[in-house]
Coordinates of C-alpha atoms in Angstrom, one line a residue:
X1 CA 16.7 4.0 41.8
X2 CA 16.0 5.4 45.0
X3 CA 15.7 2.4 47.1
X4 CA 13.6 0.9 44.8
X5 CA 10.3 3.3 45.3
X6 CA 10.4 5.2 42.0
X7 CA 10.5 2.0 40.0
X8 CA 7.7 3.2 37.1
X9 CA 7.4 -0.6 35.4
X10 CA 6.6 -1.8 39.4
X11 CA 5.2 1.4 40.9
X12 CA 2.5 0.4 43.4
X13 CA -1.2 1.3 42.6
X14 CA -3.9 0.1 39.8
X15 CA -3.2 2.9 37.8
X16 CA 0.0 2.3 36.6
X17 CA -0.8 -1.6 36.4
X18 CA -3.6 -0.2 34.3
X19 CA -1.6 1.8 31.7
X20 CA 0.6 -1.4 31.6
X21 CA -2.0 -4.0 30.5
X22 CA -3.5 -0.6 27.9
X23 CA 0.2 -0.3 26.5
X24 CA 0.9 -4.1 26.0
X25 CA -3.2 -4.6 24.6
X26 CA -2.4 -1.8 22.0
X27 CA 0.9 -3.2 21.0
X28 CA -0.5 -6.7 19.9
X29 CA -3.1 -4.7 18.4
X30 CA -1.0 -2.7 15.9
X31 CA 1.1 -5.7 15.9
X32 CA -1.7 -7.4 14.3
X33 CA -3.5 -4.5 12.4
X34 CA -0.8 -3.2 10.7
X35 CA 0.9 -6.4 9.9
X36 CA 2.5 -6.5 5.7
X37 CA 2.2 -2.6 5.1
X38 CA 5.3 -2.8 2.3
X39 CA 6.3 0.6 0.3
X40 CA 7.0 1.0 -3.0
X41 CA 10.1 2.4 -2.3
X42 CA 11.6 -0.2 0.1
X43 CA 11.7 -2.7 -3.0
X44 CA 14.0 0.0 -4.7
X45 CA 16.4 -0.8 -1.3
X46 CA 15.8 -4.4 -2.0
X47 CA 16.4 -4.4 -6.0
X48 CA 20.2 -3.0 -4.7
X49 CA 20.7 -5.8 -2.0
X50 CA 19.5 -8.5 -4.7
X51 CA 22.1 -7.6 -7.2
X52 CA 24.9 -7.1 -4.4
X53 CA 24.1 -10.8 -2.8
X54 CA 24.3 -12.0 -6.4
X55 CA 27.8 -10.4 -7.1
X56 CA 26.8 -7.8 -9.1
X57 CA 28.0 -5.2 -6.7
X58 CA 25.4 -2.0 -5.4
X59 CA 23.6 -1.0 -8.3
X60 CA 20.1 -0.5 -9.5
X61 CA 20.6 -1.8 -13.0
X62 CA 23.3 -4.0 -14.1
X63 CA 26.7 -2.2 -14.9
X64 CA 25.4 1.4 -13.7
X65 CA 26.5 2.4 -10.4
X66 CA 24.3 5.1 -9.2
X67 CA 23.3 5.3 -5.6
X68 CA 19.7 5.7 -5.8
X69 CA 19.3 4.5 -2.3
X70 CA 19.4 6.1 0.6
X71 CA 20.0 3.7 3.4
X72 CA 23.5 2.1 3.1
X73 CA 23.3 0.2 6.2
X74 CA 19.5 -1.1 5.8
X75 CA 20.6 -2.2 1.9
X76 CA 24.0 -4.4 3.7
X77 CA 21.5 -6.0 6.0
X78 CA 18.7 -6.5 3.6
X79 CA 21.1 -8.4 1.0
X80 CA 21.5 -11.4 4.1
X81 CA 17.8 -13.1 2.8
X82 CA 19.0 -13.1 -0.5
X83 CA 22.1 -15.1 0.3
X84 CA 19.8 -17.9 1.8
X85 CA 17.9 -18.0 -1.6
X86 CA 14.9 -16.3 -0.1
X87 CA 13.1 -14.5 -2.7
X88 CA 11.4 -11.3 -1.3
X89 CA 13.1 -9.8 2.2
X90 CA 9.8 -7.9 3.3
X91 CA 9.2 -10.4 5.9
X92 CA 12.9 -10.2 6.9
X93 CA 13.1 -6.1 7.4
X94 CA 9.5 -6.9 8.9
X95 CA 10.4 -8.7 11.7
X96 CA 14.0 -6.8 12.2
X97 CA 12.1 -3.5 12.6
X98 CA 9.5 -5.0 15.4
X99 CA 13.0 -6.4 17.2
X100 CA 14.7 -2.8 16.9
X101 CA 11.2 -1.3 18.4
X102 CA 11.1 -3.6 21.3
X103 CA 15.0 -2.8 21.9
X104 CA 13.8 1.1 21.7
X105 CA 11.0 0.4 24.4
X106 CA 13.5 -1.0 26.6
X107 CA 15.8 1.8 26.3
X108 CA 13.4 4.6 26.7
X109 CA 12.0 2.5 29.9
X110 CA 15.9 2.9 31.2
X111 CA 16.0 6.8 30.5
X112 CA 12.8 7.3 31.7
X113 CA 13.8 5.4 35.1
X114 CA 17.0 7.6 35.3
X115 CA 14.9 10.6 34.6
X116 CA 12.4 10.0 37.4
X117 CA 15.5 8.8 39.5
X118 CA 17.0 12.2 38.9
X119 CA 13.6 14.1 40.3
X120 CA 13.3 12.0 43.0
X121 CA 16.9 12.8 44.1
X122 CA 15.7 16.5 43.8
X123 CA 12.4 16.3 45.3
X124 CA 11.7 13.4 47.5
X125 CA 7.9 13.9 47.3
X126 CA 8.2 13.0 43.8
X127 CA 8.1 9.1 45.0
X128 CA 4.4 9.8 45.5
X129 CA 3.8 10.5 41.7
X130 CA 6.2 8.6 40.3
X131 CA 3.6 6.2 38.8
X132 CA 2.7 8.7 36.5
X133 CA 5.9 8.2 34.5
X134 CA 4.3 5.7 32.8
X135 CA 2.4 7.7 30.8
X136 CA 5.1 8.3 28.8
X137 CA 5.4 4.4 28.1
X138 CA 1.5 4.6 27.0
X139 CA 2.3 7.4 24.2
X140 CA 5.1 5.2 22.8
X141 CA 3.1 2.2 22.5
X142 CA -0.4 4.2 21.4
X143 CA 1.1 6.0 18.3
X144 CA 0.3 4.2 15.1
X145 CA 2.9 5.6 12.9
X146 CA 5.5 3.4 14.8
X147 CA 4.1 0.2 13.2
X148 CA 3.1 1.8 10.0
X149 CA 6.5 2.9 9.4
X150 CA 7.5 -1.0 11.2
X151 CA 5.8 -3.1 8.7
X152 CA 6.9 -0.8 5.5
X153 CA 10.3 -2.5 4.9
X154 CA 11.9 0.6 5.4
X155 CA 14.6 1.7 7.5
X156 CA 12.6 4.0 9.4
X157 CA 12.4 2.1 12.9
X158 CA 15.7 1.1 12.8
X159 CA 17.1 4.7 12.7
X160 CA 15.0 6.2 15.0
X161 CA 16.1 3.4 17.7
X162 CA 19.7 4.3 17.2
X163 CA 19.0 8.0 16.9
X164 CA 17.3 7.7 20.3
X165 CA 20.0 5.6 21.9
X166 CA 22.5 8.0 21.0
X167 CA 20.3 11.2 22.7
X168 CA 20.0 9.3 26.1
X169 CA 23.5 7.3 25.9
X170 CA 25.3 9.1 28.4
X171 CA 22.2 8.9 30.8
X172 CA 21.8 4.8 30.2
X173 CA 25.5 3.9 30.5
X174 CA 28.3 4.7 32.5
X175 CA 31.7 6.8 31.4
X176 CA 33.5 3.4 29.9
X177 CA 31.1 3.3 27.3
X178 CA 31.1 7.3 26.5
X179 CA 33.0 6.9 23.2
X180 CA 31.0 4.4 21.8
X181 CA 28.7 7.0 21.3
X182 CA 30.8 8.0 18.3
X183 CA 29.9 4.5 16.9
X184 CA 26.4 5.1 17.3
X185 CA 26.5 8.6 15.1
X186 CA 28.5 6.4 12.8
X187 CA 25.6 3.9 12.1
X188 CA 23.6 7.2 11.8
X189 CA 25.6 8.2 9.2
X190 CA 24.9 4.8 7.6
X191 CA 21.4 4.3 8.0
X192 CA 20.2 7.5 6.4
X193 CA 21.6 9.6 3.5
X194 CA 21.1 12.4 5.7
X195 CA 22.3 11.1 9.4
X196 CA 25.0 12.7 9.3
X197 CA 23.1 15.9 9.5
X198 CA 21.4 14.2 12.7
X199 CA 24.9 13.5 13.7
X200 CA 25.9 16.6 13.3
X201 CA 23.0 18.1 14.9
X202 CA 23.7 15.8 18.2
X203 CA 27.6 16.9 18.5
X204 CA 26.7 20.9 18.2
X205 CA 24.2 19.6 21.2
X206 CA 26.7 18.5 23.2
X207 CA 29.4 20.9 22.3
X208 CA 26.8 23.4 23.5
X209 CA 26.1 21.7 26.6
X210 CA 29.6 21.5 27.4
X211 CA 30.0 24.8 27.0
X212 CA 27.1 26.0 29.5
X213 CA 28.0 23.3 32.3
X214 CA 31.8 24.5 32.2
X215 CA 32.7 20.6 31.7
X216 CA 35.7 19.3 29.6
X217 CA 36.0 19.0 26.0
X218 CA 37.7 16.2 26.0
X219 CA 35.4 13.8 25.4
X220 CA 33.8 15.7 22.8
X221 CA 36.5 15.7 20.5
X222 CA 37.6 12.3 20.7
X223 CA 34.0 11.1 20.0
X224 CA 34.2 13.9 17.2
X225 CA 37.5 12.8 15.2
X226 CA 36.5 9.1 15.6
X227 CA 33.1 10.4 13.5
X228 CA 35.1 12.4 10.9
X229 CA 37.3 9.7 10.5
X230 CA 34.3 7.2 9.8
X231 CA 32.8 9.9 8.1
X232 CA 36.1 10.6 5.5
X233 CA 36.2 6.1 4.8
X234 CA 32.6 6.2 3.8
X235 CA 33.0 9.4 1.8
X236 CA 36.2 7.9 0.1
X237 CA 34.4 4.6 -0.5
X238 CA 31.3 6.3 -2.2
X239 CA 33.9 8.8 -4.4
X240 CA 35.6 5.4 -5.8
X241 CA 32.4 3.4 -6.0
X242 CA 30.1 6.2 -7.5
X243 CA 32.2 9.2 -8.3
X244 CA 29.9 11.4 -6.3
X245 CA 29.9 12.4 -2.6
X246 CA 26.3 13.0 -2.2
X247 CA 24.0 10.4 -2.8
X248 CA 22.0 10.4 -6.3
X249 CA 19.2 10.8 -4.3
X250 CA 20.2 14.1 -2.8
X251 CA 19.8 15.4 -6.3
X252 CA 17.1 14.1 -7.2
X253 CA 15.0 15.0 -4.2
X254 CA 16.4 18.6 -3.0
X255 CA 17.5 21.8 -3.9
X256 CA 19.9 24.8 -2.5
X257 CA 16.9 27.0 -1.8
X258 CA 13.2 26.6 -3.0
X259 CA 10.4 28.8 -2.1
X260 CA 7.9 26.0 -2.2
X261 CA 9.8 23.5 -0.5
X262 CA 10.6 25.8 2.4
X263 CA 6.3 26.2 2.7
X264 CA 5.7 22.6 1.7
X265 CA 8.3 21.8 4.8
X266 CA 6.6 24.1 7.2
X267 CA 3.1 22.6 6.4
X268 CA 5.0 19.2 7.2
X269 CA 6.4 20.5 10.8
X270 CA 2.8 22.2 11.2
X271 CA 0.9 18.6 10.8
X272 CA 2.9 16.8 13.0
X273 CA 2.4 19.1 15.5
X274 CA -0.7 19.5 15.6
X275 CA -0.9 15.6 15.1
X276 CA 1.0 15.5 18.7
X277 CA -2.0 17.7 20.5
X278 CA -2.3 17.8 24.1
X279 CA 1.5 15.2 24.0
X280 CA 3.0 18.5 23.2
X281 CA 1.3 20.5 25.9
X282 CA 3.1 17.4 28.6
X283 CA 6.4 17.4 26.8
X284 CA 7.1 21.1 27.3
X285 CA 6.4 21.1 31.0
X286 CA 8.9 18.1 31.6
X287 CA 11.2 19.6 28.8
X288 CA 10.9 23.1 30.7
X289 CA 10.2 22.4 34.3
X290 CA 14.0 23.0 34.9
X291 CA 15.8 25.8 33.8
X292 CA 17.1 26.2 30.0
X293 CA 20.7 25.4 31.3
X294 CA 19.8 22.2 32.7
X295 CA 18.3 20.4 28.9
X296 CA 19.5 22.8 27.0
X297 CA 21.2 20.1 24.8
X298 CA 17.8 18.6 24.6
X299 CA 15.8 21.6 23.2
X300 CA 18.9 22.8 20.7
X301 CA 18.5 19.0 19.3
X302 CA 15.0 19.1 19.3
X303 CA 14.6 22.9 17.1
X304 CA 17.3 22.1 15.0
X305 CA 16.0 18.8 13.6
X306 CA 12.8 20.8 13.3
X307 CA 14.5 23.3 11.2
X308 CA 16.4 21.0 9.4
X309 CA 12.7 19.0 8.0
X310 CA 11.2 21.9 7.3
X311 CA 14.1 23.3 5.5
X312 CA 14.2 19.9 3.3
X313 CA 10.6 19.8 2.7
X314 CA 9.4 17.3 4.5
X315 CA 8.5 13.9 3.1
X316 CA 6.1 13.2 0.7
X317 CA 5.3 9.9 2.5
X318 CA 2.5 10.0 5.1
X319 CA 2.3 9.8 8.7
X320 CA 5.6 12.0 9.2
X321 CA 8.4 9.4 8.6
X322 CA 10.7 12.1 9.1
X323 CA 9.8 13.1 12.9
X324 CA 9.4 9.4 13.8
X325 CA 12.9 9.8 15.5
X326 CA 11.7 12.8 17.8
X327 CA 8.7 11.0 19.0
X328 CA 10.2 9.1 21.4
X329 CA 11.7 12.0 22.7
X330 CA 8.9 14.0 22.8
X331 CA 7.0 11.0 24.8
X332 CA 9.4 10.4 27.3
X333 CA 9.2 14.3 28.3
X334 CA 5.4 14.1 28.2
X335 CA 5.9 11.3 31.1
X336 CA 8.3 13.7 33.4
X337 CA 5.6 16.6 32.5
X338 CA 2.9 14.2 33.7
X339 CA 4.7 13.7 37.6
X340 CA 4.9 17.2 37.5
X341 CA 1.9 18.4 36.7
X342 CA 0.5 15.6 39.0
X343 CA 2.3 17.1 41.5
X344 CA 0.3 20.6 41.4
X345 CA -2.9 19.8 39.6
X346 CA -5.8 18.2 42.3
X347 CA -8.0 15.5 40.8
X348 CA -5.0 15.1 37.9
X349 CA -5.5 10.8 38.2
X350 CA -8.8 11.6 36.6
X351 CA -7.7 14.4 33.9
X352 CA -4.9 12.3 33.1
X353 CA -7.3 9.0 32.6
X354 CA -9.7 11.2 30.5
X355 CA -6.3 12.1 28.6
X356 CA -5.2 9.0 28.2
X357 CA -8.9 7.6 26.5
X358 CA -8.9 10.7 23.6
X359 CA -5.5 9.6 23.1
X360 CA -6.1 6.0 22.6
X361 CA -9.7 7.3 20.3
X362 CA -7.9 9.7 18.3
X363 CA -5.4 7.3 17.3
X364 CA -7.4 4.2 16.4
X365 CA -9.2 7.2 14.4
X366 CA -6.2 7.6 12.5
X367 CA -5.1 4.1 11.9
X368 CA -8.9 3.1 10.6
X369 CA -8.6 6.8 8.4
X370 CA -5.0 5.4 6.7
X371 CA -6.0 1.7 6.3
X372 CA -9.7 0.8 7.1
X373 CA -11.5 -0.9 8.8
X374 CA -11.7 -4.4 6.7
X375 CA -8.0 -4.3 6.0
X376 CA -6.8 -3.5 9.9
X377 CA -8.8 -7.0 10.8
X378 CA -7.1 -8.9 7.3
X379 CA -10.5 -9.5 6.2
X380 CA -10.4 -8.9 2.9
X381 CA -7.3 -9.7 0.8
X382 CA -7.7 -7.1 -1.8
X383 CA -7.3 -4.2 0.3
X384 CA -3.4 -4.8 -0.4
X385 CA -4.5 -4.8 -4.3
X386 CA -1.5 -2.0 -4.8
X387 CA 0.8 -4.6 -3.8
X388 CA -0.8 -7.2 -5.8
X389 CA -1.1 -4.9 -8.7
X390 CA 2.6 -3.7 -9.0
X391 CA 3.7 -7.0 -8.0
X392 CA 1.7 -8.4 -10.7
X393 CA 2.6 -5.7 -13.4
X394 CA 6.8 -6.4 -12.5
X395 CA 5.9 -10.1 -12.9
X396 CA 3.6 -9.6 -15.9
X397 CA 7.2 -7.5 -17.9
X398 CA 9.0 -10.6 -17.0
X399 CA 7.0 -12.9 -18.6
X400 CA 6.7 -11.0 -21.9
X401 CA 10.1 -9.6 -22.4
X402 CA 13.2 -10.4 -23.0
X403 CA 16.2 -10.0 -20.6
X404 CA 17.8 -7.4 -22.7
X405 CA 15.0 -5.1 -23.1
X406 CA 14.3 -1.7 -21.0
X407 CA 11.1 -0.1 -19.2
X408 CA 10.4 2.7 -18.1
X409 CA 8.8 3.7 -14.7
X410 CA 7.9 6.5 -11.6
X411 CA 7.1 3.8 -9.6
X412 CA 11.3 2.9 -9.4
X413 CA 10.6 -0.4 -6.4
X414 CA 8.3 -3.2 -7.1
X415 CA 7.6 -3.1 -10.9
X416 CA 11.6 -2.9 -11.4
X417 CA 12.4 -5.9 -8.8
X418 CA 10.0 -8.4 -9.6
X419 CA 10.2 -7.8 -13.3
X420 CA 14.4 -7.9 -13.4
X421 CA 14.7 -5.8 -16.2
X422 CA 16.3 -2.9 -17.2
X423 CA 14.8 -0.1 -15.7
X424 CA 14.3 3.9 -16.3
X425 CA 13.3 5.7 -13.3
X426 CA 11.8 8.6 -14.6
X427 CA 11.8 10.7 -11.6
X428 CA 15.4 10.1 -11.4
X429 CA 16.1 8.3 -7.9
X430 CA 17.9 5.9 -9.7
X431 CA 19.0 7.9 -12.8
X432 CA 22.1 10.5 -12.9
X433 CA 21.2 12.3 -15.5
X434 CA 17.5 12.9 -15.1
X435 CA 18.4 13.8 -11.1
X436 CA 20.9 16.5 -12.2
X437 CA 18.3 18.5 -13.8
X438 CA 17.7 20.1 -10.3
X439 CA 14.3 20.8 -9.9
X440 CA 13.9 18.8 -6.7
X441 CA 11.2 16.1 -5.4
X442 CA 9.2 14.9 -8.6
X443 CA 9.9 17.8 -10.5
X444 CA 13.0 16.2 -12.6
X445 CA 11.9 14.7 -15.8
X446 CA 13.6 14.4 -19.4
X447 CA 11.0 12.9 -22.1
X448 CA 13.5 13.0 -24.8
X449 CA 16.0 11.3 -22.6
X450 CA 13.3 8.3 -22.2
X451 CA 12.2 8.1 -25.4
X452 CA 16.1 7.9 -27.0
X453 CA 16.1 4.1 -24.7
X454 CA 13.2 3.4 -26.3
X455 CA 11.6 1.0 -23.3
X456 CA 10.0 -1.9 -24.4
X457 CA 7.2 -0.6 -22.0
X458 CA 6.5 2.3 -20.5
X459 CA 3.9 2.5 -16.8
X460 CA 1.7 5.3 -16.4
X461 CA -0.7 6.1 -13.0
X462 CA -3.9 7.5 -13.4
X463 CA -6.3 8.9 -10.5
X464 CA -8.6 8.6 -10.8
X465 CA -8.6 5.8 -13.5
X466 CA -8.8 6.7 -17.3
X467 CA -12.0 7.4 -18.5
X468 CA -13.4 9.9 -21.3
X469 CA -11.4 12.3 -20.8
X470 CA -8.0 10.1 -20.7
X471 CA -5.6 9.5 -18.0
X472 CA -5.5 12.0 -14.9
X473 CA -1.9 12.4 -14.7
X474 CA -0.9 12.8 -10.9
X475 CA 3.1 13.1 -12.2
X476 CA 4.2 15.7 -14.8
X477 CA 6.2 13.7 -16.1
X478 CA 4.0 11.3 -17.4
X479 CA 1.5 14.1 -18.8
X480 CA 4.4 16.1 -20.7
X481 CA 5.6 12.2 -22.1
X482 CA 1.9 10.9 -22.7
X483 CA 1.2 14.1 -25.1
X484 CA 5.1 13.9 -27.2
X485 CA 4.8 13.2 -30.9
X486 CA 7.2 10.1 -30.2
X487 CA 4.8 8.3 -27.6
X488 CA 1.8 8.7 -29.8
X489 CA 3.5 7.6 -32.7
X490 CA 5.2 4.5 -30.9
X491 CA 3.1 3.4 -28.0
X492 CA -0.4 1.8 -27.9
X493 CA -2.0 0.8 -24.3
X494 CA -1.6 -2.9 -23.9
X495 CA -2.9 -3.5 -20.2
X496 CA -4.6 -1.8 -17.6
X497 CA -4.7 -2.3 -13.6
X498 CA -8.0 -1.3 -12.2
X499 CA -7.7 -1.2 -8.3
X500 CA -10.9 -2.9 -7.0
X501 CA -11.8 -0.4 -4.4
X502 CA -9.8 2.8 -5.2
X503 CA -10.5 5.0 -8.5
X504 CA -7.1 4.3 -9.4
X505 CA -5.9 2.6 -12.3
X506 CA -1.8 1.4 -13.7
X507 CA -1.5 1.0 -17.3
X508 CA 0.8 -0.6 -19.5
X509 CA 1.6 1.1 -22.8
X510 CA 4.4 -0.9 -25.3
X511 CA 6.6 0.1 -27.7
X512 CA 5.5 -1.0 -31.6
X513 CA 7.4 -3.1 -33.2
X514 CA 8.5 -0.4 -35.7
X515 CA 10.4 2.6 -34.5
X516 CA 8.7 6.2 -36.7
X517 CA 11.0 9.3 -35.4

């Protein structure tokens, strides 16, 4: 800091005081109106730690290794609950997501500081403005999707925290720590079945911005052969633990080259962007208010992640899980963009303040448009009922089957883990064969191969629920198996889930006692 003057957490003035008390209000509020927001798919994660913390090694069902998960590291840390007998982890990946967000406040406060240090050292009139920095602070803590994603039991938090620490590590810490770095693309590679494309993506960053500064490649290639020596161990552990090196996941989710995915990616990249609005408009003046040379490892990072979710698809999940980790980014630019523009634009304390209020509307906007009202304030139980209901299906299999028999599902987390049977997962997350048909995202399915295990039950998802016309299939899947000689010969519905609120119903359909082929 320059004599202590650019100091944004203590910069003189009621606006930044202000911006503080807004930031810490809307915390504790999405701290509170978000609170228990579990996914169906973290409960796949969890089924996998269960069985490893009861000795039956990383599988999804008993003596079948497939890696049908797609968070190593989260799983590992997810099995610890288990081992102290408790029964469901949510609360546990819960509360170690809102830890790992607080430590990524605290680290973006410490490269924002160095940032602002860095202008101030340029520019000296930049002390004058510096208060403005703090907008950036406001965007981190005004964004929903961080405590969507938080309270979802996935790893989603976690990964963007270390993803961030590992942009901004050589501007937080000084040259001793410069080959830990390497440790942090490591837990990237162990977080996320794909973050070692992110690591990837951060080394050709840096070899690039080695290259333009003339510096020496020293550095970069130690930190780069410890990574490919982490990277060949946990390659080499998955070959002799799952005889594949990619994830079953990759397979069932992607494919080499798909027209639709390719447009179904770049109407992903398209919404979040325009979900960032006027943030966007902030973060390209501080990304660009120096010359390319100076961040070019910042904007090579930045397109090629872009490039990389839109070449994947996106994410079928909402509120962009996949360009959480470039938020923070994003916002920390928008708060050097803000000193600068305040710099040049008269009056810009009140644009700024009218800013900041759309901001704050637009998102609460958002928020009440994905949860409501009733269930942001906890006032009515039932607006969980999806929960309730899978939990209660999973539970209701358990209690009327035996422990031998199979089921079959395309809801592959909670029905699976509560009910602790054998499970099918039709859309092949957690089956080899069904995720080597190829077709990408939801688009694997094998009827015949489901109907040869002939499940005990079989759940199908209707939306809306089954009426007159029968169920309104949302999967193919389930409409191709539904309407197969062998389902209507062998299956009758035997119980139905009506949501209370949503025109959504689950239904149950068991096998009959006597097989007809």
């Amino acid at each position: 800091m320059i004599d202590g003057k650019t100091n944004i957490i203590r910069a003189k003035g009621g606006f930044a005081r202000a911006i503080l008390i807004l930031s810490l209000v809307l915390v504790i509020f999405y701290l509170y109106g978000t609170w228990f927001y579990p996914t169906d798919d973290a409960y796949i994660s969890y089924r996998y730690a269960q069985n490893l913390a009861e000795g039956n090694g990383l599988v999804y069902n008993l003596g079948e290794r497939v890696e049908g998960y797609s968070n190593f590291l989260w799983v590992l840390i997810n099995s610890i609950p288990f081992y102290f007998g408790c029964e469901d982890p949510i609360y546990f990946s819960i509360i170690l997501s809102m830890a790992l967000y607080f430590l990524l406040v605290a680290v973006f406060i410490k490269a924002l500081q160095k940032e602002v240090d860095r202008l101030a050292r340029e520019d000296a009139q930049i002390v004058n403005f510096a208060c403005f920095a703090i907008f950036g602070l406001l965007l981190l803590a005004v964004d929903g999707r961080f405590f969507l994603h938080m309270n979802s039991g996935l790893e989603t938090i976690f990964f963007c925290t270390i993803f961030f620490l590992a942009v901004f590590w050589e501007k937080i810490t000084s040259r001793k720590w410069r080959y830990l770095w390497s440790l942090l693309l490591v837990f990237l590679l162990l977080i996320r079945a794909d973050g070692f494309v992110y690591a990837g993506i951060l080394l050709f960053a840096l070899f690039i911005k080695t290259l333009v500064k003339r510096e020496s490649l020293r550095d970069f290639f130690i930190n780069l052969g410890i990574f490919v020596i982490a990277v060949l161990i946990y390659l080499g552990w998955r070959w002799s633990y799952y005889h594949e090196l990619l994830p079953n996941t990759y397979y069932a989710k992607t494919t080499a080259l798909s027209y639709e995915q390719e447009v179904l990616g770049f109407v992903y990249t398209i919404q979040f962007l325009s979900s960032m609005g006027l943030v966007m408009l902030f973060s390209l003046v501080g990304l660009f208010h120096r010359s390319i040379k100076e961040n070019i490892h910042y904007i090579i990072l930045i397109i090629s992640v872009m490039i990389y979710i839109t070449y994947i698809g996106g994410d079928w999940m909402p509120h962009e899980r996949f360009y959480i980790p470039l938020i923070p980014i994003f916002c920390l630019f928008a708060g050097i963009g803000a000193i600068k523009l305040a710099q040049y634009v008269k009056r810009f304390k009140v644009i700024i303040s009218v800013v900041i209020l759309m901001l704050v509307a637009i998102n609460l906007l958002a928020l009440t448009n994905a949860m409501s009202l009733r269930k942001i304030f906890h006032m009515e139980a039932k607006y969980h009922e999806d929960i309730v209901i899978m939990k209660d299906i999973g539970l209701y299999i358990k209690n009327h089957s035996d422990e031998d028999d199979k089921i079959a599902v395309n809801f592959a987390g909670m029905v699976p883990y509560y009910s602790q049977r054998y499970t099918i997962d039709m859309t092949g997350l957690n089956d080899k064969h069904i995720a080597s048909l190829g077709r990408g995202l939801h688009k694997n399915w094998d009827v015949e191969y489901v109907l040869s295990k002939k499940p005990l039950y079989i759940m199908m998802y209707s939306k809306p629920k089954m009426d007159e016309a029968g169920i309104h299939f949302v999967w193919g899947g389930a409409e191709e198996l539904y309407y197969h000689p062998l389902f209507q010969k062998n299956y009758a519905l035997h119980k139905e889930w009506i949501h209370p609120l949503k025109d959504v119903g689950y239904y149950l359909f068991k096998r009959e006692e006597i097989w007809s082929d």
